Amino acid sequence: MQTHDLLLALARDGEAFADVCADADLGAPVPSCPGWTVADLVYHLGEVHHFWRTIVAEQRDGWEGYERPDRPMDGDLIRWYRDGLAALRETLAAADPAQPNWTWSTDRTAGFVIRRMAHEAAIHRWDAEQAAGLDTGIEPHLASDGIDEFLMWFADEPKEGQPAPGGSVHLHCGDVPGEWTVRMNAEGTYDIERAHAKGDCAIRGSASDILLALWRRRPASTVDIVGDTDIAARFLAYPALE
């Protein structure tokens, strides 16, 4: 997706998150984030926004010295979050995507942060809706880009004690463009082929359902798995998402 589209997605899902949480019980549990309440989720996303706004606005070359904001009282949380979202959007819109700044990835640019923040907002908007008894999924084109981002930066970070998939996995969106085949290489990272290819197993479905299954927000039963189901199960269980 282009930077403009990612910024629009951040605005859309970021505001929708605030609207859902404003109408929800802040003390309600968030089923997809065990142990968290809606208030915890609001503070988490607001603090994430504060962190990355600081990194990009100050073009920091490291995270050291960052000071986490105090958590507001519950009655002030939504307003605090909305103010922070507006400030983040302003900072990211003004930044050159090629601007160098620290990130935890090998892509140390503002463009990485813009993309990450769009997807962070979408997933946590979905989390908030679950707590409120709603479910509208992820916008399909954003979800397809989110699958690509997940495969690049999250899929090969192993959960402790989890065995490697041990085969190739083909992912295929049924509603929007998006196909990937991944195979783990000798270095323990995935080689990603963004084209139609046959894997030992295939994961097929809507872009939203695939993305939510990758983030372990939905069970594997919500997508269509063909071929070696054991490889698919290990692939979905492999990443450390905590």
Short mmCIF file of C-alpha atoms in Angstrom, two decimals:
data_model
loop_
_atom_site.label_atom_id
_atom_site.label_comp_id
_atom_site.label_asym_id
_atom_site.label_seq_id
_atom_site.Cartn_x
_atom_site.Cartn_y
_atom_site.Cartn_z
CA MET A 1 0.00 0.00 0.00
CA GLN A 2 1.08 3.58 -0.61
CA THR A 3 1.94 5.88 2.29
CA HIS A 4 -1.18 7.97 1.68
CA ASP A 5 -3.39 4.87 1.95
CA LEU A 6 -1.67 3.71 5.13
CA LEU A 7 -2.16 7.12 6.75
CA LEU A 8 -5.85 7.04 5.82
CA ALA A 9 -6.13 3.56 7.30
CA LEU A 10 -4.48 4.73 10.52
CA ALA A 11 -6.98 7.58 10.77
CA ARG A 12 -9.96 5.35 10.03
CA ASP A 13 -9.12 2.48 12.37
CA GLY A 14 -7.57 4.70 15.00
CA GLU A 15 -10.74 6.79 15.28
CA ALA A 16 -12.97 3.71 15.11
CA PHE A 17 -10.98 2.24 18.01
CA ALA A 18 -11.67 5.36 20.08
CA ASP A 19 -15.38 5.33 19.19
CA VAL A 20 -15.79 1.68 20.17
CA CYS A 21 -13.90 2.12 23.44
CA ALA A 22 -15.81 5.28 24.32
CA ASP A 23 -19.08 3.31 24.15
CA ALA A 24 -17.68 0.23 25.92
CA ASP A 25 -17.27 -0.63 29.57
CA LEU A 26 -13.61 0.25 30.21
CA GLY A 27 -13.47 -2.51 32.80
CA ALA A 28 -14.67 -5.18 30.36
CA PRO A 29 -12.21 -7.95 29.47
CA VAL A 30 -10.70 -8.10 25.99
CA PRO A 31 -11.08 -11.75 24.86
CA SER A 32 -8.26 -11.59 22.31
CA CYS A 33 -5.83 -10.04 24.84
CA PRO A 34 -6.08 -12.30 27.92
CA GLY A 35 -5.73 -10.43 31.20
CA TRP A 36 -6.42 -7.02 29.66
CA THR A 37 -9.42 -4.76 30.10
CA VAL A 38 -10.61 -2.24 27.53
CA ALA A 39 -8.89 0.47 29.60
CA ASP A 40 -5.62 -1.48 29.44
CA LEU A 41 -5.98 -1.73 25.66
CA VAL A 42 -6.61 2.01 25.31
CA TYR A 43 -3.53 2.85 27.35
CA HIS A 44 -1.43 0.32 25.45
CA LEU A 45 -2.29 1.72 22.02
CA GLY A 46 -1.98 5.31 23.24
CA GLU A 47 1.46 4.57 24.70
CA VAL A 48 2.53 2.86 21.45
CA HIS A 49 1.49 6.00 19.58
CA HIS A 50 3.43 8.17 22.02
CA PHE A 51 6.55 6.04 21.64
CA TRP A 52 6.64 6.05 17.84
CA ARG A 53 5.69 9.72 17.62
CA THR A 54 8.71 10.47 19.79
CA ILE A 55 11.02 8.28 17.71
CA VAL A 56 9.95 9.78 14.37
CA ALA A 57 9.51 13.42 15.44
CA GLU A 58 12.95 13.51 17.09
CA GLN A 59 14.55 11.20 14.50
CA ARG A 60 16.03 9.19 17.34
CA ASP A 61 18.68 6.59 16.58
CA GLY A 62 17.75 4.47 19.58
CA TRP A 63 14.95 3.90 22.09
CA GLU A 64 17.11 4.55 25.13
CA GLY A 65 15.99 7.52 27.20
CA TYR A 66 12.36 7.29 26.12
CA GLU A 67 10.00 8.07 28.99
CA ARG A 68 6.66 6.31 29.08
CA PRO A 69 3.73 8.67 29.78
CA ASP A 70 1.81 8.33 33.00
CA ARG A 71 -1.44 6.44 32.63
CA PRO A 72 -4.43 8.79 32.85
CA MET A 73 -7.42 8.09 35.04
CA ASP A 74 -10.05 6.06 33.24
CA GLY A 75 -12.27 9.10 32.80
CA ASP A 76 -9.53 10.84 30.84
CA LEU A 77 -8.26 7.87 28.83
CA ILE A 78 -10.28 8.31 25.64
CA ARG A 79 -9.54 12.03 25.34
CA TRP A 80 -5.84 11.37 26.02
CA TYR A 81 -5.82 8.64 23.37
CA ARG A 82 -7.57 10.84 20.78
CA ASP A 83 -5.11 13.68 21.38
CA GLY A 84 -2.19 11.29 20.99
CA LEU A 85 -3.61 9.79 17.79
CA ALA A 86 -3.98 13.26 16.28
CA ALA A 87 -0.39 14.11 17.21
CA LEU A 88 0.89 10.82 15.76
CA ARG A 89 -0.96 11.38 12.50
CA GLU A 90 0.44 14.89 12.22
CA THR A 91 3.99 13.65 12.86
CA LEU A 92 3.78 10.76 10.39
CA ALA A 93 2.11 12.84 7.68
CA ALA A 94 4.93 15.39 7.91
CA ALA A 95 7.71 12.78 7.80
CA ASP A 96 9.48 11.66 4.65
CA PRO A 97 8.94 7.87 4.56
CA ALA A 98 12.64 7.52 3.75
CA GLN A 99 13.64 9.48 6.86
CA PRO A 100 16.12 7.49 8.97
CA ASN A 101 15.13 6.74 12.54
CA TRP A 102 15.36 3.82 14.92
CA THR A 103 13.02 0.86 14.63
CA TRP A 104 13.34 -2.66 16.00
CA SER A 105 13.55 -4.01 12.43
CA THR A 106 16.22 -3.81 9.76
CA ASP A 107 14.06 -1.18 8.03
CA ARG A 108 15.02 1.87 10.05
CA THR A 109 12.84 4.46 8.37
CA ALA A 110 9.72 6.47 9.10
CA GLY A 111 8.01 4.44 6.36
CA PHE A 112 8.30 1.32 8.50
CA VAL A 113 6.62 3.15 11.39
CA ILE A 114 3.79 4.44 9.17
CA ARG A 115 3.02 0.93 7.97
CA ARG A 116 3.32 -0.58 11.46
CA MET A 117 1.01 1.99 13.01
CA ALA A 118 -1.70 1.41 10.39
CA HIS A 119 -1.69 -2.31 11.14
CA GLU A 120 -1.42 -1.85 14.90
CA ALA A 121 -4.55 0.31 14.79
CA ALA A 122 -6.48 -2.19 12.66
CA ILE A 123 -5.72 -5.20 14.86
CA HIS A 124 -6.46 -3.38 18.11
CA ARG A 125 -9.64 -1.88 16.68
CA TRP A 126 -10.71 -5.47 16.05
CA ASP A 127 -9.69 -6.39 19.61
CA ALA A 128 -11.80 -3.55 21.00
CA GLU A 129 -14.79 -4.59 18.93
CA GLN A 130 -14.54 -8.12 20.28
CA ALA A 131 -14.79 -6.75 23.79
CA ALA A 132 -17.90 -4.83 22.74
CA GLY A 133 -19.51 -7.82 21.02
CA LEU A 134 -18.83 -6.51 17.51
CA ASP A 135 -16.85 -7.91 14.57
CA THR A 136 -16.36 -6.05 11.30
CA GLY A 137 -13.06 -7.62 10.22
CA ILE A 138 -10.10 -5.82 8.67
CA GLU A 139 -10.48 -3.80 5.45
CA PRO A 140 -9.44 -6.30 2.72
CA HIS A 141 -6.64 -4.36 0.99
CA LEU A 142 -5.15 -3.32 4.33
CA ALA A 143 -5.41 -6.93 5.52
CA SER A 144 -3.54 -8.16 2.43
CA ASP A 145 -0.76 -5.67 3.14
CA GLY A 146 -0.87 -6.78 6.76
CA ILE A 147 -0.24 -10.39 5.75
CA ASP A 148 2.83 -9.25 3.83
CA GLU A 149 4.05 -7.21 6.82
CA PHE A 150 3.48 -10.14 9.16
CA LEU A 151 5.45 -12.52 6.96
CA MET A 152 8.31 -10.03 6.69
CA TRP A 153 8.69 -9.05 10.32
CA PHE A 154 6.85 -11.42 12.67
CA ALA A 155 6.42 -14.91 11.20
CA ASP A 156 9.96 -16.14 11.81
CA GLU A 157 10.41 -14.95 15.41
CA PRO A 158 10.07 -18.28 17.22
CA LYS A 159 7.99 -18.88 20.29
CA GLU A 160 10.09 -20.62 22.92
CA GLY A 161 9.92 -24.36 22.55
CA GLN A 162 7.85 -24.23 19.37
CA PRO A 163 9.16 -26.46 16.55
CA ALA A 164 9.76 -24.96 13.11
CA PRO A 165 7.07 -25.65 10.49
CA GLY A 166 9.36 -27.92 8.48
CA GLY A 167 7.85 -27.28 5.05
CA SER A 168 6.52 -24.66 2.68
CA VAL A 169 3.28 -22.75 3.15
CA HIS A 170 1.28 -21.00 0.45
CA LEU A 171 -1.11 -18.22 1.53
CA HIS A 172 -3.80 -17.07 -0.90
CA CYS A 173 -6.33 -14.30 -0.41
CA GLY A 174 -9.68 -15.07 -1.99
CA ASP A 175 -11.15 -11.57 -2.05
CA VAL A 176 -8.27 -9.23 -3.00
CA PRO A 177 -4.84 -9.70 -4.62
CA GLY A 178 -2.35 -11.41 -2.35
CA GLU A 179 -0.35 -14.64 -2.65
CA TRP A 180 2.80 -15.70 -0.82
CA THR A 181 4.80 -18.89 -0.50
CA VAL A 182 7.19 -19.11 2.44
CA ARG A 183 9.96 -21.59 3.13
CA MET A 184 12.33 -21.49 6.08
CA ASN A 185 15.98 -21.24 5.08
CA ALA A 186 19.13 -22.46 6.83
CA GLU A 187 19.38 -19.20 8.80
CA GLY A 188 15.98 -19.78 10.37
CA THR A 189 14.24 -16.98 8.48
CA TYR A 190 11.63 -17.27 5.75
CA ASP A 191 12.28 -16.88 2.06
CA ILE A 192 9.15 -15.21 0.72
CA GLU A 193 7.92 -15.62 -2.85
CA ARG A 194 5.12 -13.22 -3.70
CA ALA A 195 3.56 -15.24 -6.48
CA HIS A 196 1.40 -18.26 -7.10
CA ALA A 197 3.29 -21.43 -6.23
CA LYS A 198 2.54 -24.82 -4.77
CA GLY A 199 3.43 -25.35 -1.13
CA ASP A 200 3.28 -28.38 1.12
CA CYS A 201 0.14 -26.79 2.48
CA ALA A 202 -2.05 -23.84 1.59
CA ILE A 203 -3.94 -21.37 3.77
CA ARG A 204 -6.80 -19.77 1.89
CA GLY A 205 -9.57 -17.39 2.80
CA SER A 206 -10.44 -13.72 2.94
CA ALA A 207 -7.49 -11.42 3.58
CA SER A 208 -9.02 -10.41 6.92
CA ASP A 209 -9.51 -13.99 8.09
CA ILE A 210 -5.98 -15.00 7.09
CA LEU A 211 -4.45 -11.99 8.83
CA LEU A 212 -6.45 -12.58 12.00
CA ALA A 213 -5.46 -16.26 11.97
CA LEU A 214 -1.79 -15.28 11.61
CA TRP A 215 -2.10 -12.98 14.62
CA ARG A 216 -3.89 -15.84 16.41
CA ARG A 217 -6.99 -13.71 16.80
CA ARG A 218 -9.08 -16.32 15.01
CA PRO A 219 -8.72 -20.11 15.12
CA ALA A 220 -7.30 -21.98 12.15
CA SER A 221 -10.79 -23.33 11.47
CA THR A 222 -11.82 -19.91 10.10
CA VAL A 223 -9.55 -20.36 7.07
CA ASP A 224 -9.36 -23.15 4.49
CA ILE A 225 -6.28 -25.35 4.96
CA VAL A 226 -5.35 -27.89 2.31
CA GLY A 227 -2.37 -30.22 2.05
CA ASP A 228 -0.24 -31.00 5.10
CA THR A 229 -2.31 -29.71 8.00
CA ASP A 230 0.47 -30.43 10.52
CA ILE A 231 2.80 -28.02 8.72
CA ALA A 232 0.05 -25.39 8.68
CA ALA A 233 -0.58 -25.85 12.41
CA ARG A 234 3.13 -25.50 13.22
CA PHE A 235 3.41 -22.46 10.95
CA LEU A 236 0.55 -20.68 12.72
CA ALA A 237 1.85 -21.62 16.18
CA TYR A 238 5.52 -20.79 15.49
CA PRO A 239 5.72 -16.98 15.97
CA ALA A 240 6.21 -15.42 19.38
CA LEU A 241 3.46 -12.80 19.42
CA GLU A 242 3.59 -11.74 23.08
#
